[in-house]
PDB file of C-alpha atoms in Angstrom:
ATOM      1  CA  UNK K   1      -0.078  -0.212  -0.196  1.00  0.00           C
ATOM      2  CA  UNK K   2       1.416   2.973  -1.109  1.00  0.00           C
ATOM      3  CA  UNK K   3       2.242   5.657   1.697  1.00  0.00           C
ATOM      4  CA  UNK K   4       2.188   9.367   1.483  1.00  0.00           C
ATOM      5  CA  UNK K   5       4.613  11.321   3.716  1.00  0.00           C
ATOM      6  CA  UNK K   6       3.678  14.796   4.474  1.00  0.00           C
ATOM      7  CA  UNK K   7       5.306  16.546   7.165  1.00  0.00           C
ATOM      8  CA  UNK K   8       3.703  17.716  10.475  1.00  0.00           C
ATOM      9  CA  UNK K   9       1.821  21.058   9.890  1.00  0.00           C
ATOM     10  CA  UNK K  10      -0.483  21.556  13.421  1.00  0.00           C
ATOM     11  CA  UNK K  11      -3.392  24.206  13.378  1.00  0.00           C
ATOM     12  CA  UNK K  12      -5.109  24.347  16.924  1.00  0.00           C
ATOM     13  CA  UNK K  13      -7.504  27.752  17.595  1.00  0.00           C
ATOM     14  CA  UNK K  14      -7.540  28.773  20.982  1.00  0.00           C
ATOM     15  CA  UNK K  15     -10.130  27.118  23.545  1.00  0.00           C
ATOM     16  CA  UNK K  16      -9.162  28.449  26.745  1.00  0.00           C
ATOM     17  CA  UNK K  17     -10.852  27.967  30.347  1.00  0.00           C
ATOM     18  CA  UNK K  18     -11.390  31.055  32.322  1.00  0.00           C
ATOM     19  CA  UNK K  19      -8.949  29.864  34.944  1.00  0.00           C
ATOM     20  CA  UNK K  20      -6.731  29.164  31.846  1.00  0.00           C
ATOM     21  CA  UNK K  21      -6.172  32.789  31.196  1.00  0.00           C
ATOM     22  CA  UNK K  22      -2.915  34.353  32.623  1.00  0.00           C
ATOM     23  CA  UNK K  23      -1.071  33.392  35.177  1.00  0.00           C
ATOM     24  CA  UNK K  24      -2.286  32.489  38.363  1.00  0.00           C
ATOM     25  CA  UNK K  25      -1.020  35.612  40.790  1.00  0.00           C
ATOM     26  CA  UNK K  26       1.831  34.822  42.518  1.00  0.00           C
ATOM     27  CA  UNK K  27       2.650  31.514  40.934  1.00  0.00           C
ATOM     28  CA  UNK K  28       4.934  31.528  37.775  1.00  0.00           C
ATOM     29  CA  UNK K  29       3.575  30.005  34.431  1.00  0.00           C
ATOM     30  CA  UNK K  30       5.044  26.950  32.724  1.00  0.00           C
ATOM     31  CA  UNK K  31       6.064  24.895  29.426  1.00  0.00           C
ATOM     32  CA  UNK K  32       5.992  21.758  27.516  1.00  0.00           C
ATOM     33  CA  UNK K  33       8.663  21.076  25.270  1.00  0.00           C
ATOM     34  CA  UNK K  34       7.617  17.960  23.120  1.00  0.00           C
ATOM     35  CA  UNK K  35       8.344  15.794  20.141  1.00  0.00           C
ATOM     36  CA  UNK K  36       5.723  14.007  17.872  1.00  0.00           C
ATOM     37  CA  UNK K  37       6.495  10.426  16.255  1.00  0.00           C
ATOM     38  CA  UNK K  38       5.026   7.954  14.641  1.00  0.00           C
ATOM     39  CA  UNK K  39       5.956   4.135  15.609  1.00  0.00           C
ATOM     40  CA  UNK K  40       7.108   3.663  12.073  1.00  0.00           C
ATOM     41  CA  UNK K  41       8.642   6.871  11.453  1.00  0.00           C
ATOM     42  CA  UNK K  42       7.011   8.362   8.376  1.00  0.00           C
ATOM     43  CA  UNK K  43       5.927  11.802   8.932  1.00  0.00           C
ATOM     44  CA  UNK K  44       2.345  12.637   9.128  1.00  0.00           C
ATOM     45  CA  UNK K  45       0.017  15.686   9.690  1.00  0.00           C
ATOM     46  CA  UNK K  46      -1.326  16.091  12.545  1.00  0.00           C
ATOM     47  CA  UNK K  47      -3.330  17.608  15.267  1.00  0.00           C
ATOM     48  CA  UNK K  48      -2.381  18.252  19.136  1.00  0.00           C
ATOM     49  CA  UNK K  49      -4.507  19.097  21.259  1.00  0.00           C
ATOM     50  CA  UNK K  50      -3.169  19.704  25.134  1.00  0.00           C
ATOM     51  CA  UNK K  51      -5.564  20.045  28.328  1.00  0.00           C
ATOM     52  CA  UNK K  52      -6.619  18.764  31.552  1.00  0.00           C
ATOM     53  CA  UNK K  53      -6.841  15.212  31.665  1.00  0.00           C
ATOM     54  CA  UNK K  54     -10.391  12.851  30.785  1.00  0.00           C
ATOM     55  CA  UNK K  55     -12.926  12.459  33.608  1.00  0.00           C
ATOM     56  CA  UNK K  56     -15.583   9.916  33.362  1.00  0.00           C
ATOM     57  CA  UNK K  57     -18.761  11.515  32.058  1.00  0.00           C
ATOM     58  CA  UNK K  58     -21.046  10.316  35.560  1.00  0.00           C
ATOM     59  CA  UNK K  59     -23.076   8.270  32.406  1.00  0.00           C
ATOM     60  CA  UNK K  60     -21.305   4.918  33.315  1.00  0.00           C
ATOM     61  CA  UNK K  61     -19.150   5.061  30.411  1.00  0.00           C
ATOM     62  CA  UNK K  62     -15.788   6.971  30.213  1.00  0.00           C
ATOM     63  CA  UNK K  63     -16.083   9.552  27.704  1.00  0.00           C
ATOM     64  CA  UNK K  64     -13.627   8.996  24.593  1.00  0.00           C
ATOM     65  CA  UNK K  65     -12.392  12.753  24.209  1.00  0.00           C
ATOM     66  CA  UNK K  66     -10.400  14.760  26.094  1.00  0.00           C
ATOM     67  CA  UNK K  67     -11.285  17.915  28.003  1.00  0.00           C
ATOM     68  CA  UNK K  68     -11.713  20.856  26.042  1.00  0.00           C
ATOM     69  CA  UNK K  69      -8.060  22.156  24.410  1.00  0.00           C
ATOM     70  CA  UNK K  70      -6.557  24.922  26.492  1.00  0.00           C
ATOM     71  CA  UNK K  71      -3.966  25.523  24.627  1.00  0.00           C
ATOM     72  CA  UNK K  72      -3.151  25.898  20.585  1.00  0.00           C
ATOM     73  CA  UNK K  73       0.205  24.795  19.431  1.00  0.00           C
ATOM     74  CA  UNK K  74       1.269  25.918  16.048  1.00  0.00           C
ATOM     75  CA  UNK K  75       4.081  24.166  13.993  1.00  0.00           C
ATOM     76  CA  UNK K  76       5.141  25.368  10.946  1.00  0.00           C
ATOM     77  CA  UNK K  77       4.915  23.099   7.272  1.00  0.00           C
ATOM     78  CA  UNK K  78       8.694  22.868   7.247  1.00  0.00           C
ATOM     79  CA  UNK K  79       9.075  21.540  10.440  1.00  0.00           C
ATOM     80  CA  UNK K  80       9.889  17.779   9.626  1.00  0.00           C
ATOM     81  CA  UNK K  81      11.122  16.316  13.636  1.00  0.00           C
ATOM     82  CA  UNK K  82       7.793  16.778  14.969  1.00  0.00           C
ATOM     83  CA  UNK K  83       8.895  19.335  17.664  1.00  0.00           C
ATOM     84  CA  UNK K  84       6.092  20.833  19.511  1.00  0.00           C
ATOM     85  CA  UNK K  85       6.266  24.407  21.860  1.00  0.00           C
ATOM     86  CA  UNK K  86       3.404  25.732  24.624  1.00  0.00           C
ATOM     87  CA  UNK K  87       3.983  27.902  26.727  1.00  0.00           C
ATOM     88  CA  UNK K  88       2.616  30.149  29.509  1.00  0.00           C
ATOM     89  CA  UNK K  89       0.625  26.881  31.171  1.00  0.00           C
ATOM     90  CA  UNK K  90       0.020  27.087  34.816  1.00  0.00           C
ATOM     91  CA  UNK K  91       1.344  23.969  37.024  1.00  0.00           C
ATOM     92  CA  UNK K  92      -0.467  21.494  36.773  1.00  0.00           C
ATOM     93  CA  UNK K  93      -0.856  17.384  34.938  1.00  0.00           C
ATOM     94  CA  UNK K  94      -1.751  18.208  31.231  1.00  0.00           C
ATOM     95  CA  UNK K  95      -3.105  15.344  29.150  1.00  0.00           C
ATOM     96  CA  UNK K  96      -1.910  15.745  25.501  1.00  0.00           C
ATOM     97  CA  UNK K  97      -3.231  14.006  22.585  1.00  0.00           C
ATOM     98  CA  UNK K  98      -2.925  13.756  18.683  1.00  0.00           C
ATOM     99  CA  UNK K  99      -4.722  13.117  15.447  1.00  0.00           C
ATOM    100  CA  UNK K 100      -3.560  12.121  12.341  1.00  0.00           C
ATOM    101  CA  UNK K 101      -5.541  14.132  10.247  1.00  0.00           C
ATOM    102  CA  UNK K 102      -5.343  11.586   7.062  1.00  0.00           C
ATOM    103  CA  UNK K 103      -5.690   8.617   9.458  1.00  0.00           C
ATOM    104  CA  UNK K 104      -3.845   5.161   9.626  1.00  0.00           C
ATOM    105  CA  UNK K 105      -2.351   6.363  13.375  1.00  0.00           C
ATOM    106  CA  UNK K 106      -4.309   6.154  16.500  1.00  0.00           C
ATOM    107  CA  UNK K 107      -5.176   9.114  19.221  1.00  0.00           C
ATOM    108  CA  UNK K 108      -3.969   7.636  22.245  1.00  0.00           C
ATOM    109  CA  UNK K 109      -6.675  10.173  24.119  1.00  0.00           C
ATOM    110  CA  UNK K 110      -9.299   7.843  22.897  1.00  0.00           C
ATOM    111  CA  UNK K 111      -8.401   4.423  22.502  1.00  0.00           C
ATOM    112  CA  UNK K 112      -6.354   4.051  25.603  1.00  0.00           C
ATOM    113  CA  UNK K 113      -6.599   4.493  29.063  1.00  0.00           C
ATOM    114  CA  UNK K 114      -5.434   8.895  28.653  1.00  0.00           C
ATOM    115  CA  UNK K 115      -3.348  10.430  26.774  1.00  0.00           C
ATOM    116  CA  UNK K 116       0.459  11.291  27.419  1.00  0.00           C
ATOM    117  CA  UNK K 117       0.412  12.646  30.840  1.00  0.00           C
ATOM    118  CA  UNK K 118       2.559  15.871  31.783  1.00  0.00           C
ATOM    119  CA  UNK K 119       3.208  17.621  35.088  1.00  0.00           C
ATOM    120  CA  UNK K 120       3.621  21.001  34.532  1.00  0.00           C
ATOM    121  CA  UNK K 121       5.999  23.193  37.688  1.00  0.00           C
ATOM    122  CA  UNK K 122       5.514  26.064  38.344  1.00  0.00           C
ATOM    123  CA  UNK K 123       8.539  28.117  36.004  1.00  0.00           C
ATOM    124  CA  UNK K 124       9.594  24.790  34.342  1.00  0.00           C
ATOM    125  CA  UNK K 125       9.564  23.499  31.337  1.00  0.00           C
ATOM    126  CA  UNK K 126       8.779  19.708  30.955  1.00  0.00           C
ATOM    127  CA  UNK K 127       9.369  17.164  27.884  1.00  0.00           C
ATOM    128  CA  UNK K 128       6.781  14.586  26.238  1.00  0.00           C
ATOM    129  CA  UNK K 129       7.699  12.401  23.265  1.00  0.00           C
ATOM    130  CA  UNK K 130       4.149  11.203  21.547  1.00  0.00           C
ATOM    131  CA  UNK K 131       4.251   8.451  19.502  1.00  0.00           C
ATOM    132  CA  UNK K 132       1.571   7.460  17.755  1.00  0.00           C
ATOM    133  CA  UNK K 133       0.377   3.638  16.939  1.00  0.00           C
ATOM    134  CA  UNK K 134      -0.039   2.563  13.378  1.00  0.00           C
ATOM    135  CA  UNK K 135      -3.921   1.603  13.084  1.00  0.00           C
ATOM    136  CA  UNK K 136      -6.526   0.357  11.010  1.00  0.00           C
ATOM    137  CA  UNK K 137      -8.978   2.297   8.957  1.00  0.00           C
ATOM    138  CA  UNK K 138     -12.441   0.714   8.889  1.00  0.00           C
ATOM    139  CA  UNK K 139     -14.053   2.622   5.998  1.00  0.00           C
ATOM    140  CA  UNK K 140     -17.668   2.912   5.116  1.00  0.00           C
ATOM    141  CA  UNK K 141     -19.372   4.056   1.826  1.00  0.00           C
ATOM    142  CA  UNK K 142     -22.937   5.162   1.786  1.00  0.00           C
ATOM    143  CA  UNK K 143     -24.549   5.107  -1.440  1.00  0.00           C
ATOM    144  CA  UNK K 144     -27.191   8.271  -1.919  1.00  0.00           C
ATOM    145  CA  UNK K 145     -27.998   8.824  -5.338  1.00  0.00           C
ATOM    146  CA  UNK K 146     -31.161  10.079  -4.731  1.00  0.00           C
ATOM    147  CA  UNK K 147     -29.918  12.474  -1.879  1.00  0.00           C
ATOM    148  CA  UNK K 148     -32.156  11.851   1.213  1.00  0.00           C
ATOM    149  CA  UNK K 149     -29.435  12.039   3.521  1.00  0.00           C
ATOM    150  CA  UNK K 150     -30.229  15.177   5.597  1.00  0.00           C
ATOM    151  CA  UNK K 151     -28.351  15.239   8.755  1.00  0.00           C
ATOM    152  CA  UNK K 152     -31.107  15.756  10.692  1.00  0.00           C
ATOM    153  CA  UNK K 153     -33.293  13.578  12.764  1.00  0.00           C
ATOM    154  CA  UNK K 154     -35.761  12.802   9.622  1.00  0.00           C
ATOM    155  CA  UNK K 155     -32.786  11.374   7.919  1.00  0.00           C
ATOM    156  CA  UNK K 156     -29.169  10.355   9.102  1.00  0.00           C
ATOM    157  CA  UNK K 157     -27.236   7.374   9.324  1.00  0.00           C
ATOM    158  CA  UNK K 158     -25.179   6.741  12.896  1.00  0.00           C
ATOM    159  CA  UNK K 159     -21.975   4.985  12.475  1.00  0.00           C
ATOM    160  CA  UNK K 160     -19.690   4.191  15.460  1.00  0.00           C
ATOM    161  CA  UNK K 161     -16.857   1.735  16.225  1.00  0.00           C
ATOM    162  CA  UNK K 162     -17.697   0.144  19.619  1.00  0.00           C
ATOM    163  CA  UNK K 163     -14.790  -0.877  22.004  1.00  0.00           C
ATOM    164  CA  UNK K 164     -14.922  -1.771  25.745  1.00  0.00           C
ATOM    165  CA  UNK K 165     -17.808   0.386  26.378  1.00  0.00           C
ATOM    166  CA  UNK K 166     -16.750   3.530  24.216  1.00  0.00           C
ATOM    167  CA  UNK K 167     -18.931   5.029  21.180  1.00  0.00           C
ATOM    168  CA  UNK K 168     -16.302   6.202  18.358  1.00  0.00           C
ATOM    169  CA  UNK K 169     -18.540   7.857  15.721  1.00  0.00           C
ATOM    170  CA  UNK K 170     -17.197   7.579  12.048  1.00  0.00           C
ATOM    171  CA  UNK K 171     -15.562  10.960  10.071  1.00  0.00           C
ATOM    172  CA  UNK K 172     -17.349  11.912   7.117  1.00  0.00           C
ATOM    173  CA  UNK K 173     -14.574  12.022   4.749  1.00  0.00           C
ATOM    174  CA  UNK K 174     -16.278  12.277   1.474  1.00  0.00           C
ATOM    175  CA  UNK K 175     -19.451  13.889   0.029  1.00  0.00           C
ATOM    176  CA  UNK K 176     -20.305  13.818  -3.985  1.00  0.00           C
ATOM    177  CA  UNK K 177     -23.380  13.354  -6.003  1.00  0.00           C
ATOM    178  CA  UNK K 178     -23.328   9.801  -5.735  1.00  0.00           C
ATOM    179  CA  UNK K 179     -23.093   9.588  -1.622  1.00  0.00           C
ATOM    180  CA  UNK K 180     -20.446   9.904   1.308  1.00  0.00           C
ATOM    181  CA  UNK K 181     -17.651   8.095   2.380  1.00  0.00           C
ATOM    182  CA  UNK K 182     -16.976   7.833   6.607  1.00  0.00           C
ATOM    183  CA  UNK K 183     -13.834   6.390   7.728  1.00  0.00           C
ATOM    184  CA  UNK K 184     -12.146   5.579  11.628  1.00  0.00           C
ATOM    185  CA  UNK K 185      -8.809   4.426  12.397  1.00  0.00           C
ATOM    186  CA  UNK K 186      -8.840   1.667  14.791  1.00  0.00           C
ATOM    187  CA  UNK K 187      -6.497  -0.482  17.080  1.00  0.00           C
ATOM    188  CA  UNK K 188      -4.951  -3.600  14.989  1.00  0.00           C
ATOM    189  CA  UNK K 189      -6.084  -6.804  16.668  1.00  0.00           C
ATOM    190  CA  UNK K 190      -8.842  -5.763  19.138  1.00  0.00           C
ATOM    191  CA  UNK K 191     -12.509  -6.562  19.096  1.00  0.00           C
ATOM    192  CA  UNK K 192     -13.987  -3.408  17.424  1.00  0.00           C
ATOM    193  CA  UNK K 193     -17.523  -4.132  16.400  1.00  0.00           C
ATOM    194  CA  UNK K 194     -19.038  -1.880  14.031  1.00  0.00           C
ATOM    195  CA  UNK K 195     -22.637  -0.184  14.159  1.00  0.00           C
ATOM    196  CA  UNK K 196     -25.206   1.365  11.947  1.00  0.00           C
ATOM    197  CA  UNK K 197     -28.239   3.196  12.842  1.00  0.00           C
ATOM    198  CA  UNK K 198     -30.587   4.627   9.784  1.00  0.00           C
ATOM    199  CA  UNK K 199     -32.873   7.768  11.150  1.00  0.00           C
ATOM    200  CA  UNK K 200     -35.945   8.245   9.482  1.00  0.00           C
ATOM    201  CA  UNK K 201     -34.316   6.402   6.625  1.00  0.00           C
ATOM    202  CA  UNK K 202     -34.708   2.912   4.833  1.00  0.00           C
ATOM    203  CA  UNK K 203     -31.268   1.422   3.890  1.00  0.00           C
ATOM    204  CA  UNK K 204     -29.761  -2.130   3.118  1.00  0.00           C
ATOM    205  CA  UNK K 205     -26.181  -3.584   2.647  1.00  0.00           C
ATOM    206  CA  UNK K 206     -24.032  -4.675   0.613  1.00  0.00           C
ATOM    207  CA  UNK K 207     -26.521  -8.423   0.247  1.00  0.00           C
ATOM    208  CA  UNK K 208     -29.602  -5.641  -0.649  1.00  0.00           C
ATOM    209  CA  UNK K 209     -30.520  -7.015   3.007  1.00  0.00           C
ATOM    210  CA  UNK K 210     -32.808  -4.359   5.102  1.00  0.00           C
ATOM    211  CA  UNK K 211     -30.483  -2.492   7.803  1.00  0.00           C
ATOM    212  CA  UNK K 212     -32.578  -2.801  11.446  1.00  0.00           C
ATOM    213  CA  UNK K 213     -31.957   0.218  13.946  1.00  0.00           C
ATOM    214  CA  UNK K 214     -28.123  -0.524  15.702  1.00  0.00           C
ATOM    215  CA  UNK K 215     -27.168  -3.752  13.763  1.00  0.00           C
ATOM    216  CA  UNK K 216     -23.906  -4.515  14.937  1.00  0.00           C
ATOM    217  CA  UNK K 217     -20.870  -6.709  12.809  1.00  0.00           C
ATOM    218  CA  UNK K 218     -17.940  -7.708  14.088  1.00  0.00           C
ATOM    219  CA  UNK K 219     -14.880  -5.665  12.736  1.00  0.00           C
ATOM    220  CA  UNK K 220     -11.808  -7.088  14.110  1.00  0.00           C
ATOM    221  CA  UNK K 221      -8.485  -6.190  11.908  1.00  0.00           C
ATOM    222  CA  UNK K 222      -5.158  -8.045  12.315  1.00  0.00           C
ATOM    223  CA  UNK K 223      -2.026  -5.843  11.996  1.00  0.00           C
ATOM    224  CA  UNK K 224      -0.187  -8.829   9.956  1.00  0.00           C
ATOM    225  CA  UNK K 225      -3.630  -8.914   7.539  1.00  0.00           C
ATOM    226  CA  UNK K 226      -4.661  -7.046   4.340  1.00  0.00           C
ATOM    227  CA  UNK K 227      -6.627  -3.358   4.844  1.00  0.00           C
ATOM    228  CA  UNK K 228      -9.846  -4.096   5.668  1.00  0.00           C
ATOM    229  CA  UNK K 229     -12.631  -4.109   2.733  1.00  0.00           C
ATOM    230  CA  UNK K 230     -14.883  -1.080   2.582  1.00  0.00           C
ATOM    231  CA  UNK K 231     -18.460  -1.804   3.853  1.00  0.00           C
ATOM    232  CA  UNK K 232     -21.016  -0.306   1.710  1.00  0.00           C
ATOM    233  CA  UNK K 233     -24.398   0.573   2.680  1.00  0.00           C
ATOM    234  CA  UNK K 234     -27.260   1.880   0.154  1.00  0.00           C
ATOM    235  CA  UNK K 235     -30.279   4.402   0.853  1.00  0.00           C
ATOM    236  CA  UNK K 236     -33.135   3.480  -0.407  1.00  0.00           C
ATOM    237  CA  UNK K 237     -36.029   5.619   0.592  1.00  0.00           C
ATOM    238  CA  UNK K 238     -37.580   6.991   3.412  1.00  0.00           C
ATOM    239  CA  UNK K 239     -39.286   5.909   6.614  1.00  0.00           C
TER     240      UNK K 239
END
């Protein structure tokens, strides 16, 4: 499989929590000096998020998403070393997450217990190395030539990977007149399940069998196997 090698280029937006504005009175801020790597050494485009550690949702499962980002990390397109800096951080523990924009690697904040945890001391710069693991890419194509999917309760399709009590929505990667393509990077050698739930629509699978709400399929991909096949569905009408 051909690999596209690109440089690291991160663009984030500022989402500061109120207590993160400026320096805490009488306490010197610190920072994080980090390096982003992939386990196979391939440079990647990635989005790095630095925030407070994730916490349970209180609903019996742990949210796969970290707390709101509290700092933006911007890397120049010419930066091939994966180095990044975060400054003006009040002392405390931070969680570093990284999403590869093109897929193919797992975000540690989604699939592991947590992202990389770093403790920043007053007036000090902590160091961190984030190594992203290779992953399989679960891809789904929804044929919708009549353009019936409206992304509303009257015409939506919910696609997700399920693992260890967590729910991971697939991301729409492409849309044209024939339909939509969705995907998510999933860890190798784990019993990840795929679920599809039509809302207000009738949908059939590749065998022309109607899809029931919440249909769940096994989707375990071996690290020694070939790339997983695309799962194909077709919207046939409204309900």
